[in-house]
Amino acid sequence: MASFLQPSNQPNESGPAASMKSSEIFQTALEVETISENAVNDSAKSTPGVFLTWNDLWVTVPNRKHGSKPILQGLTGYAQPGELLAIMGPSGCGKSTLLDALAGRLGSNARQVGEILINGHKQALAYGTSAYVTQDDTLVTTLTVREAVSYSAQLQLPDSMSKVEKMERAEMTIREMGLQDAMNTRIGGWGVKGLSGGQKRRVSICIEILTHPKLLFLDEPTSGLDSAASYYVMRGIARLDHKDGVRRTVIASIHQPSSEVFQLFSNLCLLSSGKTVYFGPASAANEFFALNSFPCPPLQNPSDHFLNTINKDFEKDLEQGLDDAIPTEEVINILVKSYKSSDYWQQVQVKVEEICKEPFEALESRRDHAGFLTQSLVLTKRSFVNMFRDLGYYWLRLAIYVGLGYGLSSIYHDLGSSYGSIQARGSLLMFVSTFLTFMAIGGFPSFVEEMKVFERERLNGHYGATSFAIGNTFSAIPFLLLISLIPGAIAYYPSGLHKGYEHFLYFASTLFACLLLVESMMMAVASIVPNFLMGIITGAGIQGLMVLGGGFFRLPDDLPQPFWKYPLYYVAFHRYAYQGMFKNEFEGLKFTNYQGNGLIKGEEILRDFWQMELAYSKWVDLAILLGMVVSYRLLFLAIIKTSETIKPIIPGLMSSLNPKQTFQIMEKPQS
């Protein structure tokens, strides 16, 4: 966008005069910064903070055409306690990549080269020392503000704190972010009215500062907010650097702040195409641009001017009719070269060296958090509340199941014991164990939203995958029992299936096991497939294959041996559901034979008509189904833990090809 910007018409001073002017401006900014640094250093002696430095930082990603594409190119900078560092630049300049690199969150395909130090040392940021607020507000939408923050406090804060103390910490944090009037308001989401965008962003910040972290990363905290909401959010963030007795280091990537928000920044890191255009006091950035013949026009927002000057996305559209305009690429090169030769760049180099030489004490290796049992109980309660309030999670499915139950009871009403009822009973049981369980994937979108919250909280070290799996499992059991018992009874008794409560309980237990099994399988799918639409398609495809190979549509002896018989018939849970339900139904009953002049035992029907295996009882089939539930849950945990192990290794393997050392500062989430 700088292509339509004309060079300033005022004389371009050079030589001693320009140098003197530049030195005076820099000296003024330096005096202000020195006062701030002295204050920080004095405070650091009593309350150690986090000094973060990066030197000659490069990040590249694979590119098919050119081998690799640089995202960040030789960046050097620092962040110190008691200050807010803003990372600015046009879209695609590398803001989020720099933030992710500093926080140790780079993707597995990114290759990092350079040095990132914490208090002058290479060490991991332990849980509770740092926090990361993502650009998207991934929250449990059915909870109120008080509930969301208090549940998070119970998950993150150590068991040495009482529940009352944790609630007080949550209440205090909510008030610090100005959300006291919205404490009892539900967060809200799609189709449900709740908090505004700015309030949701502040809730996200509340959750991450409960542990009083000394280093806070924020990715586009004002994205999607109007100017007023952006100001209040950033004002709350700016105040965090002196809250709760901790001189906090705050680093935020931000796209295009208003002039009011810009005044809240302590230091500014301005990027373009992965290069540093300016790094220094935010108050001195205007003068830096003016000295390079790109002064900010009167009454214009400085941040707007900076981004217009270095944004080349719309250069071709704007340069038409402006023959004397300077190309944006040339403007960027001018500013980058000017910064490299300026006193600001020299000051950054000196500051980074000073921080690295300071004898800082090592950060605490790890803060205590809630124990495994506490986390599992809290997650169970939170998940239960979410399932109870989310109509689409189980209640809508229960209503549909009840309707289907009435449909089955009317179609198969009073089957009797005729020869024709054999096929009818088999069809009814097949429908229940196949299509009613197939519909369990209907709750997958709600589960995916819960998975998004889990991914955010897991990456920030709030809890591990095992606690989440346990909480999700136990919170779902009451709802699945309702779905198994109520629609099951509606379909079972009017149809005249095998009399006796013990037979109905087995029928309901098998239906319950199948529903829980399908949900467990979809958990494993959700850990691999990126979105709910692809997840539903994948889950439906897997179940479709299992139904075909389950032994009903094609009897076991007639299944083709490659794939369908071995191994699908033995791994499809429908096989064990069919066998268990059929044994429960036919054993002990007698039916009229085909000629109508005799009786057939149920055991004969199972062996000859349905080709069931009678070597073991129906309880073995039920036990196998429950075992498969556990297996799918363990598969989910294995996938999550494998991804945690492999992802950090990939950048290291890629960087081993380069002699320079790569260092990630992200600690692996807890198990």
GROMACS .gro file of C-alpha atoms in nm, residues 351-557:
model
  207
  351LYS     CA    1   2.000  -0.469   2.556
  352VAL     CA    2   1.991  -0.835   2.450
  353GLU     CA    3   2.357  -0.876   2.549
  354GLU     CA    4   2.297  -0.707   2.886
  355ILE     CA    5   2.002  -0.932   2.965
  356CYS     CA    6   2.199  -1.243   2.871
  357LYS     CA    7   2.488  -1.139   3.098
  358GLU     CA    8   2.270  -1.062   3.401
  359PRO     CA    9   2.299  -1.330   3.674
  360PHE     CA   10   1.928  -1.411   3.684
  361GLU     CA   11   1.806  -1.693   3.902
  362ALA     CA   12   1.663  -1.992   3.720
  363LEU     CA   13   1.286  -1.998   3.696
  364GLU     CA   14   1.096  -2.246   3.905
  365SER     CA   15   1.096  -2.583   3.732
  366ARG     CA   16   0.724  -2.639   3.773
  367ARG     CA   17   0.434  -2.502   3.973
  368ASP     CA   18   0.193  -2.732   4.149
  369HIS     CA   19  -0.147  -2.788   3.996
  370ALA     CA   20  -0.458  -2.979   4.090
  371GLY     CA   21  -0.410  -3.353   4.136
  372PHE     CA   22  -0.524  -3.615   3.890
  373LEU     CA   23  -0.829  -3.713   4.096
  374THR     CA   24  -0.937  -3.351   4.145
  375GLN     CA   25  -0.901  -3.278   3.773
  376SER     CA   26  -1.100  -3.589   3.678
  377LEU     CA   27  -1.384  -3.497   3.916
  378VAL     CA   28  -1.396  -3.134   3.803
  379LEU     CA   29  -1.390  -3.231   3.434
  380THR     CA   30  -1.667  -3.485   3.495
  381LYS     CA   31  -1.884  -3.221   3.659
  382ARG     CA   32  -1.810  -2.956   3.394
  383SER     CA   33  -1.877  -3.198   3.110
  384PHE     CA   34  -2.202  -3.314   3.273
  385VAL     CA   35  -2.323  -2.953   3.305
  386ASN     CA   36  -2.235  -2.888   2.942
  387MET     CA   37  -2.415  -3.202   2.822
  388PHE     CA   38  -2.719  -3.121   3.034
  389ARG     CA   39  -2.753  -2.767   2.897
  390ASP     CA   40  -2.664  -2.843   2.535
  391LEU     CA   41  -2.989  -2.963   2.381
  392GLY     CA   42  -2.812  -3.107   2.079
  393TYR     CA   43  -2.576  -3.324   2.283
  394TYR     CA   44  -2.824  -3.581   2.420
  395TRP     CA   45  -3.174  -3.436   2.470
  396LEU     CA   46  -3.260  -3.407   2.100
  397ARG     CA   47  -3.124  -3.756   2.043
  398LEU     CA   48  -3.336  -3.887   2.332
  399ALA     CA   49  -3.649  -3.736   2.175
  400ILE     CA   50  -3.568  -3.893   1.838
  401TYR     CA   51  -3.492  -4.227   2.001
  402VAL     CA   52  -3.828  -4.219   2.180
  403GLY     CA   53  -4.000  -4.153   1.848
  404LEU     CA   54  -3.814  -4.442   1.687
  405GLY     CA   55  -3.902  -4.662   1.983
  406TYR     CA   56  -4.271  -4.596   1.928
  407GLY     CA   57  -4.220  -4.668   1.559
  408LEU     CA   58  -4.060  -5.005   1.631
  409SER     CA   59  -4.328  -5.099   1.885
  410SER     CA   60  -4.605  -5.025   1.635
  411ILE     CA   61  -4.446  -5.204   1.338
  412TYR     CA   62  -4.343  -5.510   1.539
  413HIS     CA   63  -4.637  -5.509   1.782
  414ASP     CA   64  -4.703  -5.845   1.954
  415LEU     CA   65  -4.480  -6.065   1.739
  416GLY     CA   66  -4.598  -6.393   1.887
  417SER     CA   67  -4.416  -6.724   1.835
  418SER     CA   68  -4.493  -6.808   1.474
  419TYR     CA   69  -4.225  -6.908   1.226
  420GLY     CA   70  -4.247  -6.563   1.064
  421SER     CA   71  -4.172  -6.395   1.396
  422ILE     CA   72  -3.819  -6.539   1.385
  423GLN     CA   73  -3.717  -6.308   1.103
  424ALA     CA   74  -3.916  -6.018   1.253
  425ARG     CA   75  -3.742  -6.051   1.591
  426GLY     CA   76  -3.405  -6.063   1.419
  427SER     CA   77  -3.485  -5.752   1.215
  428LEU     CA   78  -3.600  -5.561   1.524
  429LEU     CA   79  -3.287  -5.650   1.721
  430MET     CA   80  -3.067  -5.569   1.422
  431PHE     CA   81  -3.228  -5.225   1.386
  432VAL     CA   82  -3.177  -5.148   1.756
  433SER     CA   83  -2.813  -5.262   1.768
  434THR     CA   84  -2.725  -5.108   1.431
  435PHE     CA   85  -2.922  -4.796   1.344
  436LEU     CA   86  -2.995  -4.669   1.695
  437THR     CA   87  -2.626  -4.695   1.775
  438PHE     CA   88  -2.538  -4.551   1.433
  439MET     CA   89  -2.723  -4.234   1.533
  440ALA     CA   90  -2.481  -4.184   1.822
  441ILE     CA   91  -2.258  -3.995   1.577
  442GLY     CA   92  -2.522  -3.718   1.589
  443GLY     CA   93  -2.357  -3.579   1.900
  444PHE     CA   94  -2.020  -3.559   1.727
  445PRO     CA   95  -2.037  -3.182   1.650
  446SER     CA   96  -2.093  -3.105   2.020
  447PHE     CA   97  -1.808  -3.334   2.113
  448VAL     CA   98  -1.578  -3.162   1.861
  449GLU     CA   99  -1.649  -2.827   2.031
  450GLU     CA  100  -1.552  -2.988   2.361
  451MET     CA  101  -1.238  -3.125   2.196
  452LYS     CA  102  -1.140  -2.772   2.087
  453VAL     CA  103  -1.156  -2.658   2.449
  454PHE     CA  104  -0.954  -2.964   2.550
  455GLU     CA  105  -0.683  -2.890   2.291
  456ARG     CA  106  -0.645  -2.531   2.411
  457GLU     CA  107  -0.636  -2.624   2.778
  458ARG     CA  108  -0.405  -2.921   2.720
  459LEU     CA  109  -0.153  -2.711   2.528
  460ASN     CA  110  -0.151  -2.462   2.816
  461GLY     CA  111  -0.090  -2.745   3.063
  462HIS     CA  112  -0.421  -2.722   3.252
  463TYR     CA  113  -0.467  -3.100   3.255
  464GLY     CA  114  -0.389  -3.412   3.053
  465ALA     CA  115  -0.570  -3.637   2.808
  466THR     CA  116  -0.635  -3.909   3.066
  467SER     CA  117  -0.833  -3.676   3.294
  468PHE     CA  118  -1.033  -3.552   2.996
  469ALA     CA  119  -1.117  -3.904   2.877
  470ILE     CA  120  -1.230  -4.009   3.225
  471GLY     CA  121  -1.440  -3.696   3.272
  472ASN     CA  122  -1.607  -3.730   2.932
  473THR     CA  123  -1.682  -4.099   2.990
  474PHE     CA  124  -1.842  -4.073   3.333
  475SER     CA  125  -2.038  -3.757   3.251
  476ALA     CA  126  -2.198  -3.929   2.950
  477ILE     CA  127  -2.307  -4.244   3.136
  478PRO     CA  128  -2.631  -4.101   3.291
  479PHE     CA  129  -2.753  -3.972   2.955
  480LEU     CA  130  -2.669  -4.294   2.773
  481LEU     CA  131  -2.852  -4.491   3.041
  482LEU     CA  132  -3.163  -4.278   2.983
  483ILE     CA  133  -3.138  -4.333   2.608
  484SER     CA  134  -3.095  -4.707   2.662
  485LEU     CA  135  -3.373  -4.756   2.916
  486ILE     CA  136  -3.658  -4.529   2.802
  487PRO     CA  137  -3.661  -4.586   2.423
  488GLY     CA  138  -3.549  -4.944   2.488
  489ALA     CA  139  -3.851  -5.017   2.707
  490ILE     CA  140  -4.085  -4.850   2.455
  491ALA     CA  141  -3.955  -5.078   2.178
  492TYR     CA  142  -3.911  -5.394   2.390
  493TYR     CA  143  -4.234  -5.462   2.577
  494PRO     CA  144  -4.507  -5.380   2.319
  495SER     CA  145  -4.322  -5.590   2.062
  496GLY     CA  146  -4.356  -5.899   2.279
  497LEU     CA  147  -3.989  -5.981   2.303
  498HIS     CA  148  -3.860  -6.236   2.555
  499LYS     CA  149  -4.050  -6.187   2.882
  500GLY     CA  150  -3.869  -6.126   3.207
  501TYR     CA  151  -3.693  -5.823   3.352
  502GLU     CA  152  -3.353  -5.994   3.333
  503HIS     CA  153  -3.386  -6.023   2.955
  504PHE     CA  154  -3.484  -5.657   2.922
  505LEU     CA  155  -3.192  -5.549   3.141
  506TYR     CA  156  -2.953  -5.742   2.918
  507PHE     CA  157  -3.115  -5.585   2.610
  508ALA     CA  158  -3.074  -5.235   2.760
  509SER     CA  159  -2.719  -5.313   2.877
  510THR     CA  160  -2.614  -5.420   2.528
  511LEU     CA  161  -2.770  -5.108   2.376
  512PHE     CA  162  -2.590  -4.895   2.637
  513ALA     CA  163  -2.257  -5.067   2.564
  514CYS     CA  164  -2.302  -5.012   2.189
  515LEU     CA  165  -2.383  -4.642   2.234
  516LEU     CA  166  -2.084  -4.593   2.462
  517LEU     CA  167  -1.867  -4.786   2.218
  518VAL     CA  168  -1.966  -4.571   1.921
  519GLU     CA  169  -1.894  -4.254   2.122
  520SER     CA  170  -1.554  -4.399   2.218
  521MET     CA  171  -1.481  -4.475   1.854
  522MET     CA  172  -1.579  -4.120   1.755
  523MET     CA  173  -1.340  -3.987   2.021
  524ALA     CA  174  -1.059  -4.168   1.842
  525VAL     CA  175  -1.182  -4.029   1.509
  526ALA     CA  176  -1.195  -3.676   1.653
  527SER     CA  177  -0.830  -3.700   1.759
  528ILE     CA  178  -0.730  -3.760   1.396
  529VAL     CA  179  -0.987  -3.586   1.173
  530PRO     CA  180  -0.966  -3.204   1.179
  531ASN     CA  181  -1.335  -3.103   1.166
  532PHE     CA  182  -1.678  -3.237   1.253
  533LEU     CA  183  -1.803  -3.275   0.894
  534MET     CA  184  -1.511  -3.498   0.795
  535GLY     CA  185  -1.543  -3.674   1.129
  536ILE     CA  186  -1.908  -3.763   1.072
  537ILE     CA  187  -1.830  -3.891   0.722
  538THR     CA  188  -1.537  -4.097   0.852
  539GLY     CA  189  -1.733  -4.238   1.145
  540ALA     CA  190  -2.030  -4.324   0.924
  541GLY     CA  191  -1.801  -4.500   0.677
  542ILE     CA  192  -1.634  -4.708   0.947
  543GLN     CA  193  -1.967  -4.812   1.096
  544GLY     CA  194  -2.107  -4.889   0.751
  545LEU     CA  195  -1.827  -5.139   0.687
  546MET     CA  196  -1.875  -5.294   1.030
  547VAL     CA  197  -2.249  -5.337   0.970
  548LEU     CA  198  -2.187  -5.516   0.641
  549GLY     CA  199  -1.936  -5.750   0.803
  550GLY     CA  200  -2.129  -5.801   1.127
  551GLY     CA  201  -2.299  -6.124   1.023
  552PHE     CA  202  -2.661  -6.018   0.962
  553PHE     CA  203  -2.692  -5.889   0.606
  554ARG     CA  204  -2.461  -6.170   0.501
  555LEU     CA  205  -2.448  -6.470   0.735
  556PRO     CA  206  -2.106  -6.552   0.883
  557ASP     CA  207  -2.050  -6.868   0.676
   0.00000   0.00000   0.00000
